[in-house]
Short mmCIF file of C-alpha atoms and ligand atoms in Angstrom, two decimals:
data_model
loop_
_atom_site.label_atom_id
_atom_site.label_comp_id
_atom_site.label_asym_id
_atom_site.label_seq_id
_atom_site.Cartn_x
_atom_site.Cartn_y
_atom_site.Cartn_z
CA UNK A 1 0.00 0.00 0.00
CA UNK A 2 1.14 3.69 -0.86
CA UNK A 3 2.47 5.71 2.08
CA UNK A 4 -0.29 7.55 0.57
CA UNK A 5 -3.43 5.85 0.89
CA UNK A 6 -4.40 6.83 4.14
CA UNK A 7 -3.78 10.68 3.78
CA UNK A 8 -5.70 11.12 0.49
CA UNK A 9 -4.07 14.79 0.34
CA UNK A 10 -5.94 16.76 -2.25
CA UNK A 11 -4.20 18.48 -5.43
CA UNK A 12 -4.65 21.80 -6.24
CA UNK A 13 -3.52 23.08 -10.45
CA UNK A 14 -2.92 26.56 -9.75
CA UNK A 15 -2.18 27.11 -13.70
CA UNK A 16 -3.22 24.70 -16.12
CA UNK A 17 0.69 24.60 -17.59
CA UNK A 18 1.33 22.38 -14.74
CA UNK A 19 -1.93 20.29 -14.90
CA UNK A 20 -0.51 17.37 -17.04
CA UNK A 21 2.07 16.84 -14.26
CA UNK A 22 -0.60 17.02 -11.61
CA UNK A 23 -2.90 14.90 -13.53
CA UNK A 24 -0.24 12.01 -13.31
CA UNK A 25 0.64 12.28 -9.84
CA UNK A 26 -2.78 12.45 -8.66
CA UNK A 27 -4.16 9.62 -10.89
CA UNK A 28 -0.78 7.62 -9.77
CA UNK A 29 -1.66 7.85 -5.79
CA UNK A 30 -5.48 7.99 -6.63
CA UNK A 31 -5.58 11.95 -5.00
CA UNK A 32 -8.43 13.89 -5.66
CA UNK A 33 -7.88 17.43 -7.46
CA UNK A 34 -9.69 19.92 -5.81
CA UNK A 35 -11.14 23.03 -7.53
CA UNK A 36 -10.19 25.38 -4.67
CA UNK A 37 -7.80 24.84 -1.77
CA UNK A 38 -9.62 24.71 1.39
CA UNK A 39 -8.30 24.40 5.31
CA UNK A 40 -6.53 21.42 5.71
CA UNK A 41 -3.48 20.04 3.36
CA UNK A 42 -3.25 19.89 0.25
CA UNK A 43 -0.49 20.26 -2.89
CA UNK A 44 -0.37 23.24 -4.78
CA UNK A 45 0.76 22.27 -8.55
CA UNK A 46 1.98 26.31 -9.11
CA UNK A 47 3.81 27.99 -12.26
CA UNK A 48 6.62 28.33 -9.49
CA UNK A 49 7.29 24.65 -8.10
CA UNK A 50 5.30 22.26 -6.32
CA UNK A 51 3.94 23.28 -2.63
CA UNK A 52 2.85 21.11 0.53
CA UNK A 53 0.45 23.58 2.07
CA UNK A 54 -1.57 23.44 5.51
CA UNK A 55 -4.19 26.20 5.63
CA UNK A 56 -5.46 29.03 3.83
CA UNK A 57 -4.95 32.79 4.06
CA UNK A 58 -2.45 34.61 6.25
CA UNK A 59 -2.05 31.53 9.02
CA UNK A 60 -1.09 28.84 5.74
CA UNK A 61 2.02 27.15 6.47
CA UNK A 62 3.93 25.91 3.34
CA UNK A 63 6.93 23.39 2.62
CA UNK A 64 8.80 23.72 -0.95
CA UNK A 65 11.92 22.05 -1.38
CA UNK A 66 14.57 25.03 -2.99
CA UNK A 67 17.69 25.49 -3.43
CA UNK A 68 18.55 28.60 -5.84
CA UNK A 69 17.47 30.69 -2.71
CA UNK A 70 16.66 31.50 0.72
CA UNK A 71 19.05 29.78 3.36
CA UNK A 72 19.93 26.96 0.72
CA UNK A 73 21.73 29.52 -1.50
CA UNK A 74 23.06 31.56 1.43
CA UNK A 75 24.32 28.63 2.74
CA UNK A 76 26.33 27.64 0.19
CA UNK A 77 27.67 31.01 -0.64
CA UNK A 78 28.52 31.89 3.35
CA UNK A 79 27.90 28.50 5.56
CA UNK A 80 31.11 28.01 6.91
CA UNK A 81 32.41 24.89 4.21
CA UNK A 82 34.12 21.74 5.21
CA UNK A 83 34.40 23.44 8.90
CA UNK A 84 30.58 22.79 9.44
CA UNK A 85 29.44 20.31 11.57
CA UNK A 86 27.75 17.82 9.03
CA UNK A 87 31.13 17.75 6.89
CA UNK A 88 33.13 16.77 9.71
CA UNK A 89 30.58 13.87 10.28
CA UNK A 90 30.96 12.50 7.29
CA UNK A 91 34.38 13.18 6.93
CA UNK A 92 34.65 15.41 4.07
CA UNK A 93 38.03 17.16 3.50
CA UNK A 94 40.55 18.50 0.80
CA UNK A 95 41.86 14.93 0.40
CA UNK A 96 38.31 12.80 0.47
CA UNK A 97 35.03 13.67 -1.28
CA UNK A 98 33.20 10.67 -0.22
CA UNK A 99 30.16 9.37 -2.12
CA UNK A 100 27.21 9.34 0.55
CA UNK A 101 23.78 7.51 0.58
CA UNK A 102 21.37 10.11 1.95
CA UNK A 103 19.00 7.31 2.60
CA UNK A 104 16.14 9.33 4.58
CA UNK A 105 16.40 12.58 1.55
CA UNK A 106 13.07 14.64 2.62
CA UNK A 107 13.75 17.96 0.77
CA UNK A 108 17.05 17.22 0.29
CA UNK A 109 18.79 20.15 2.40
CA UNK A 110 21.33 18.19 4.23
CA UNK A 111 22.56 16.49 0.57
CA UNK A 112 22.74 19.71 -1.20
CA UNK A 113 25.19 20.97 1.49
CA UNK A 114 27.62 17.66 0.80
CA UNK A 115 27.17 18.18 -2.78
CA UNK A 116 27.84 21.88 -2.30
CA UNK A 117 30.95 20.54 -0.49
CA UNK A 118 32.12 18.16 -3.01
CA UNK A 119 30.45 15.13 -1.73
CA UNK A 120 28.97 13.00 -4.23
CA UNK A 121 25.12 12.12 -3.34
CA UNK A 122 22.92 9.11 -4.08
CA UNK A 123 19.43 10.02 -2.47
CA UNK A 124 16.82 7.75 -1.14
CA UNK A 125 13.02 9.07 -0.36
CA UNK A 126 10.23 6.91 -0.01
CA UNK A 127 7.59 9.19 0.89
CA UNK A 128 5.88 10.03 -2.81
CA UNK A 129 5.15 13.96 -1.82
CA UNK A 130 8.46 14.56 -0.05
CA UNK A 131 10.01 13.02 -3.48
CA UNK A 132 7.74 15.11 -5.75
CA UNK A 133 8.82 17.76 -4.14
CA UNK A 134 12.56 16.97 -3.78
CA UNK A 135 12.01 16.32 -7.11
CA UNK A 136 10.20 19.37 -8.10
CA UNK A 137 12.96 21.75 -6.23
CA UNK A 138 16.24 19.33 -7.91
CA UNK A 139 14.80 20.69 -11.25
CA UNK A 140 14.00 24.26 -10.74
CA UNK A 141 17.52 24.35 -9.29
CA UNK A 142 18.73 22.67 -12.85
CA UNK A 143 16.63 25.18 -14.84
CA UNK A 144 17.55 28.36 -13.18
CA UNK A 145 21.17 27.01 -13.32
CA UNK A 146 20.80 26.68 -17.05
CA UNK A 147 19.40 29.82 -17.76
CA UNK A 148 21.95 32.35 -15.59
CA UNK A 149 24.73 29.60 -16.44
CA UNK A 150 26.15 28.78 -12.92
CA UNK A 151 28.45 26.41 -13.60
CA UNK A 152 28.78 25.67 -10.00
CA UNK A 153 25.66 24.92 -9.02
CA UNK A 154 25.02 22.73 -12.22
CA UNK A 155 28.30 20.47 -11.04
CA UNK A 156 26.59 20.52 -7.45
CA UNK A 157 23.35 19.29 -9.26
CA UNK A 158 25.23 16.67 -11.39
CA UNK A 159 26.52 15.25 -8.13
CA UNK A 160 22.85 14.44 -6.96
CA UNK A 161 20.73 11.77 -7.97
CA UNK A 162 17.55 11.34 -6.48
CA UNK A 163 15.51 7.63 -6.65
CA UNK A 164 11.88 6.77 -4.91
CA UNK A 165 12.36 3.56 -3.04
CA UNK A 166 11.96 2.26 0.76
CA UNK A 167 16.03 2.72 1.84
CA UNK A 168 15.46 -0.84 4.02
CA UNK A 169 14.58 -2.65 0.63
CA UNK A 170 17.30 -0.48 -1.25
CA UNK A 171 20.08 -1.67 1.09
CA UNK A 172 18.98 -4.78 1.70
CA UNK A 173 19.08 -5.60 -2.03
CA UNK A 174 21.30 -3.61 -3.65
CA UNK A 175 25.18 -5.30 -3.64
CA UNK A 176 26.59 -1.10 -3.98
CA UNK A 177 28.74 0.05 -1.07
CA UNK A 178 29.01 3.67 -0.41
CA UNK A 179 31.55 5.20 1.50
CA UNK A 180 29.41 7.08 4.06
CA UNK A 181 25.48 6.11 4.58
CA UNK A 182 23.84 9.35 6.09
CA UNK A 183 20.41 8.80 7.98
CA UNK A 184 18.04 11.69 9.40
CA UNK A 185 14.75 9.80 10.16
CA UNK A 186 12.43 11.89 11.98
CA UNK A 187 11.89 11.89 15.36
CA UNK A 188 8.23 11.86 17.13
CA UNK A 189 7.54 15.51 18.16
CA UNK A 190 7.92 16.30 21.44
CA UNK A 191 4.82 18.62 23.22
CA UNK A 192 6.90 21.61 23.87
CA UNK A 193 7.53 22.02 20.04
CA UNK A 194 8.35 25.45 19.23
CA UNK A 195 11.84 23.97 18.23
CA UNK A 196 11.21 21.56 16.30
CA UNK A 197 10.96 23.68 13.17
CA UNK A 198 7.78 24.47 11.11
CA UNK A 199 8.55 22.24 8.07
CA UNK A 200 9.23 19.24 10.41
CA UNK A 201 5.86 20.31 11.68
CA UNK A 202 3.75 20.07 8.37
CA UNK A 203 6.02 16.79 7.63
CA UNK A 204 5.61 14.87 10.92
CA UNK A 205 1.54 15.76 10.07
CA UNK A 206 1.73 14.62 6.48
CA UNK A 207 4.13 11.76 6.24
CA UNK A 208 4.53 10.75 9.59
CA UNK A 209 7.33 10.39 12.23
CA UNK A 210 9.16 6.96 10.67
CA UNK A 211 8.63 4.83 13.45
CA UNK A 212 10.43 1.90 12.16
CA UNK A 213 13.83 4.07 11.70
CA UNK A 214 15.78 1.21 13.72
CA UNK A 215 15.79 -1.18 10.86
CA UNK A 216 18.07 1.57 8.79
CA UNK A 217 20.67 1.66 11.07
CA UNK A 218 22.10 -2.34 10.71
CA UNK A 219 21.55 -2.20 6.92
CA UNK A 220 23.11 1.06 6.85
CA UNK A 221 26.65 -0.17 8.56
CA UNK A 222 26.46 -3.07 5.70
CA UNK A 223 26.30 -0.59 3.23
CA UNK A 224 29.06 1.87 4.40
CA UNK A 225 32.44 1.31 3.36
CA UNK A 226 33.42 3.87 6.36
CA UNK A 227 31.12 5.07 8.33
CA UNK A 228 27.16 5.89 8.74
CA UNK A 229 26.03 9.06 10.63
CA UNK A 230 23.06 9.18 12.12
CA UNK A 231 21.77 12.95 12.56
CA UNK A 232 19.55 13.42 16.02
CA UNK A 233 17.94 16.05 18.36
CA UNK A 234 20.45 16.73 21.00
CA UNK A 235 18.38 15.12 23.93
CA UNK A 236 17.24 11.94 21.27
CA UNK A 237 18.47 8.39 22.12
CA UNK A 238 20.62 6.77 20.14
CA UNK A 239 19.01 4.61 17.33
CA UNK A 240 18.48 1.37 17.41
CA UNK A 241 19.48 1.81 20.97
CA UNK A 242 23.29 1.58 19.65
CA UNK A 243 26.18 3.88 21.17
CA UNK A 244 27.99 5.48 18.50
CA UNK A 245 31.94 5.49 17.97
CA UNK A 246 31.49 8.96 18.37
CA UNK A 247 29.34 12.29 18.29
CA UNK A 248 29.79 15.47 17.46
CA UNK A 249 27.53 18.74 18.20
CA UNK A 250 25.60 20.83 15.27
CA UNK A 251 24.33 23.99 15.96
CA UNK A 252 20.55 22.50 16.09
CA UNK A 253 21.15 18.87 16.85
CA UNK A 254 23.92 15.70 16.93
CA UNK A 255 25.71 13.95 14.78
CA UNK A 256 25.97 9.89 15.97
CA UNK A 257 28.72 8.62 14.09
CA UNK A 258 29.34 4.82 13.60
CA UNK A 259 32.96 3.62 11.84
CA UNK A 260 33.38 0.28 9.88
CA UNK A 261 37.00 1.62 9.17
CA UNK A 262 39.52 4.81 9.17
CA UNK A 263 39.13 6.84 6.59
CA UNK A 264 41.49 7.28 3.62
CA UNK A 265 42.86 10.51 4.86
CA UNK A 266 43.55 9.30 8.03
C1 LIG B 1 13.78 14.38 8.82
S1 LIG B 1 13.45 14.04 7.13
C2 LIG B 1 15.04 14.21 6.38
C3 LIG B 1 15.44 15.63 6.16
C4 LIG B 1 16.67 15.73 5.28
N1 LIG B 1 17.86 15.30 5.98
C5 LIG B 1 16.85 17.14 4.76
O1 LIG B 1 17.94 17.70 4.96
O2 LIG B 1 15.92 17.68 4.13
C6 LIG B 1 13.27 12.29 7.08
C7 LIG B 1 12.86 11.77 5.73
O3 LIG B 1 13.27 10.41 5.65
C8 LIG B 1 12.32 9.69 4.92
N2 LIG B 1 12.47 8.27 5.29
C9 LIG B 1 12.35 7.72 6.53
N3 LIG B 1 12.57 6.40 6.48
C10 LIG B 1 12.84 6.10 5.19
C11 LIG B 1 13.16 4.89 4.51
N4 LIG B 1 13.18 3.72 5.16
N5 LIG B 1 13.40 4.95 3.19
C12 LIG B 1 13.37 6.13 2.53
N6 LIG B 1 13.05 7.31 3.11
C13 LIG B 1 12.80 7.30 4.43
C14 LIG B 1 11.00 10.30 5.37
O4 LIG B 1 9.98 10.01 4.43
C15 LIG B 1 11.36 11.77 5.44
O5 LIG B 1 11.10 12.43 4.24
#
C-alpha cells in the first residue's frame, strides 16, 4: 500500500501549464484534485514549483523544497564549508570527497550541502510527496542554473541523484557500497515544540514520524564502506538503541557517528 493511501491529500492546479504533471501524480496515488484549496493540506501544482500547504490565508504554512534561494543559497555562498558540523561527520576534506547515501532525503537540504561541499550524493526518499517535491525543487535548481549559467551549481546538481524507493529494501538488495550512509529519520515531536521547526511540523503531520527508523541503522553499517552518521535532536536516544563510535555537536542537533573503518585521509 502507498504511504499515501491513508492521507488522500488533495491536489490543487494553480495554472493549467502544470496540470498534465498534476494529472499524473494524482491519478498515480489515486488523489483527488480539488477546484479550490480549502483548510486542511493539500499540494499546490503552481507555475513556481510544487507546494505542501496546511491552511489558507495569512495563518497557511507551506513546505517547498529550494535550493537557488533562501538559506539553501546563502548557505552555500557563506555557511562556513568543510568546517561545518555535518562535513566533519561525514568526513569530508581536501583529500576525500566521499560518495554518501542520503537514505532518509526529505527535501534534500542536508545532501545539497555535501554536494555543495564536493560530496557526491545518491538520495533515497520513499515518501511520494516529499520526493515530488525533492524532485520538483532538484529541477527548478537545474533550470535556473541553465538559464543564468552557474556552472557551479550545475556540477553541485550533477553530483545528486535522487531515486523513490523504501532505503530498508534499497540496502537490503542492492550489492553497492558507499563510502558514508547518512540517515536523518524523523523523530516523534515532542509537546513543547516550538523547536522543532515548522517544516518538520507540516512533515511529521503529512508523512509521519518513521517509526520503524531502527531497521536503517544495521543495513546502513552493511552498506558503508566507512562510516554511517546518524543525525539526532540533542536530547534523542541513540538509534536502534546503539552507542555510537562517536558524536559530534551541530548547531541545532547531533551527529551519531558509527565507523566500519579509518578513513582514507587518516
Ligand atoms: C527528517 S526528514 C530528512 C530531512 C533531510 N535530511 C533534509 O535535509 O531535508 C526524514 C525523511 O526520511 C524519509 N524516510 C524515513 N525512512 C525512510 C526509509 N526507510 N526509506 C526512505 N526514506 C525514508 C522520510 O519520508 C522523510 O522524508
Amino acid at each position: 500500500m502507498s504511504l499515501l493511501a491513508a492521507s488522500k491529500i488533495p491536489v490543487w492546479i494553480e495554472d493549467s501549464i502544470v496540470a498534465s504533471r498534476a494529472q499524473v501524480f494524482a491519478q498515480q496515488y489515486q488523489l483527488p484534485i480539488v477546484e479550490s484549496p480549502g483548510e486542511g493540506v493539500y499540494l499546490a501544482f503552481t507555475q513556481t514549483g510544487i507546494r505542501l500547504v496546511v491552511g489558507s490565508g495569512k495563518s497557511s504554512q507551506e513546505v517547498q523544497a529550494s535550493f537557488v534561494d533562501g538559506k539553501a543559497d546563502h548557505r552555500r555562498k557563506f555557511g562556513g564549508g568543510k568546517g561545518q558540523s555535518i562535513a566533519k561527520a561525514v568526513g569530508l576534506s581536501r583529500g576525500f570527497c566521499p560518495h554518501v547515501l542520503d537514505a532518509t532525503a526529505g527535501l534534500g537540504k542536508d545532501a545539497f550541502v555535501l554536494a555543495s561541499l564536493g560530496a557526491t550524493v545518491t538520495l533515497i526518499e520513499r515518501s511520494p510527496i516529499a520526493h515530488l517535491l525533492l524532485e520538483d525543487g532538484l529541477a527548478r535548481a537545474q533550470r535556473t542554473a541553465t538559464d543564468i549559467l552557474d556552472v557551479a551549481l550545475l556540477e553541485i546538481l550533477q553530483r545528486m541523484t535522487l531515486h523513490q524507493y523504501d532505503s530498508c529494501g534499497y540496502m537490503d538488495s542492492h550489492e553497492d557500497v558507499f563510502d558514508v550512509v547518512y540517515l536523518d529519520p524523523m523523530f516523534p515531536e515532542r509537546k513543547k515544540s516550538a523547536l522543532v521547526k515548522k517544516e518538520m511540523r507540516i512533515f511529521h503531520e503529512v508523512i509521519g514520524t518513521d517509526e520503524d527508523a531502527s531497521a536503517l541503522l544495521p543495513l546502513a553499517l552493511d552498506r558503508a564502506r566507512y562510516r554511517v552518521v546518524v543525525k539526532r535532536p540533542k536530547l534523542a536516544p541513540f538509534l536502534d538503541n546503539r552507542k555510537p563510535s562517536y558524536q559530534l555537536l551541530g548547531k541545532s542537533g547531533r551527529y551519531d557517528i558509527y565507523t566500519n573503518k579509518a578513513l582514507p585521509n587518516g
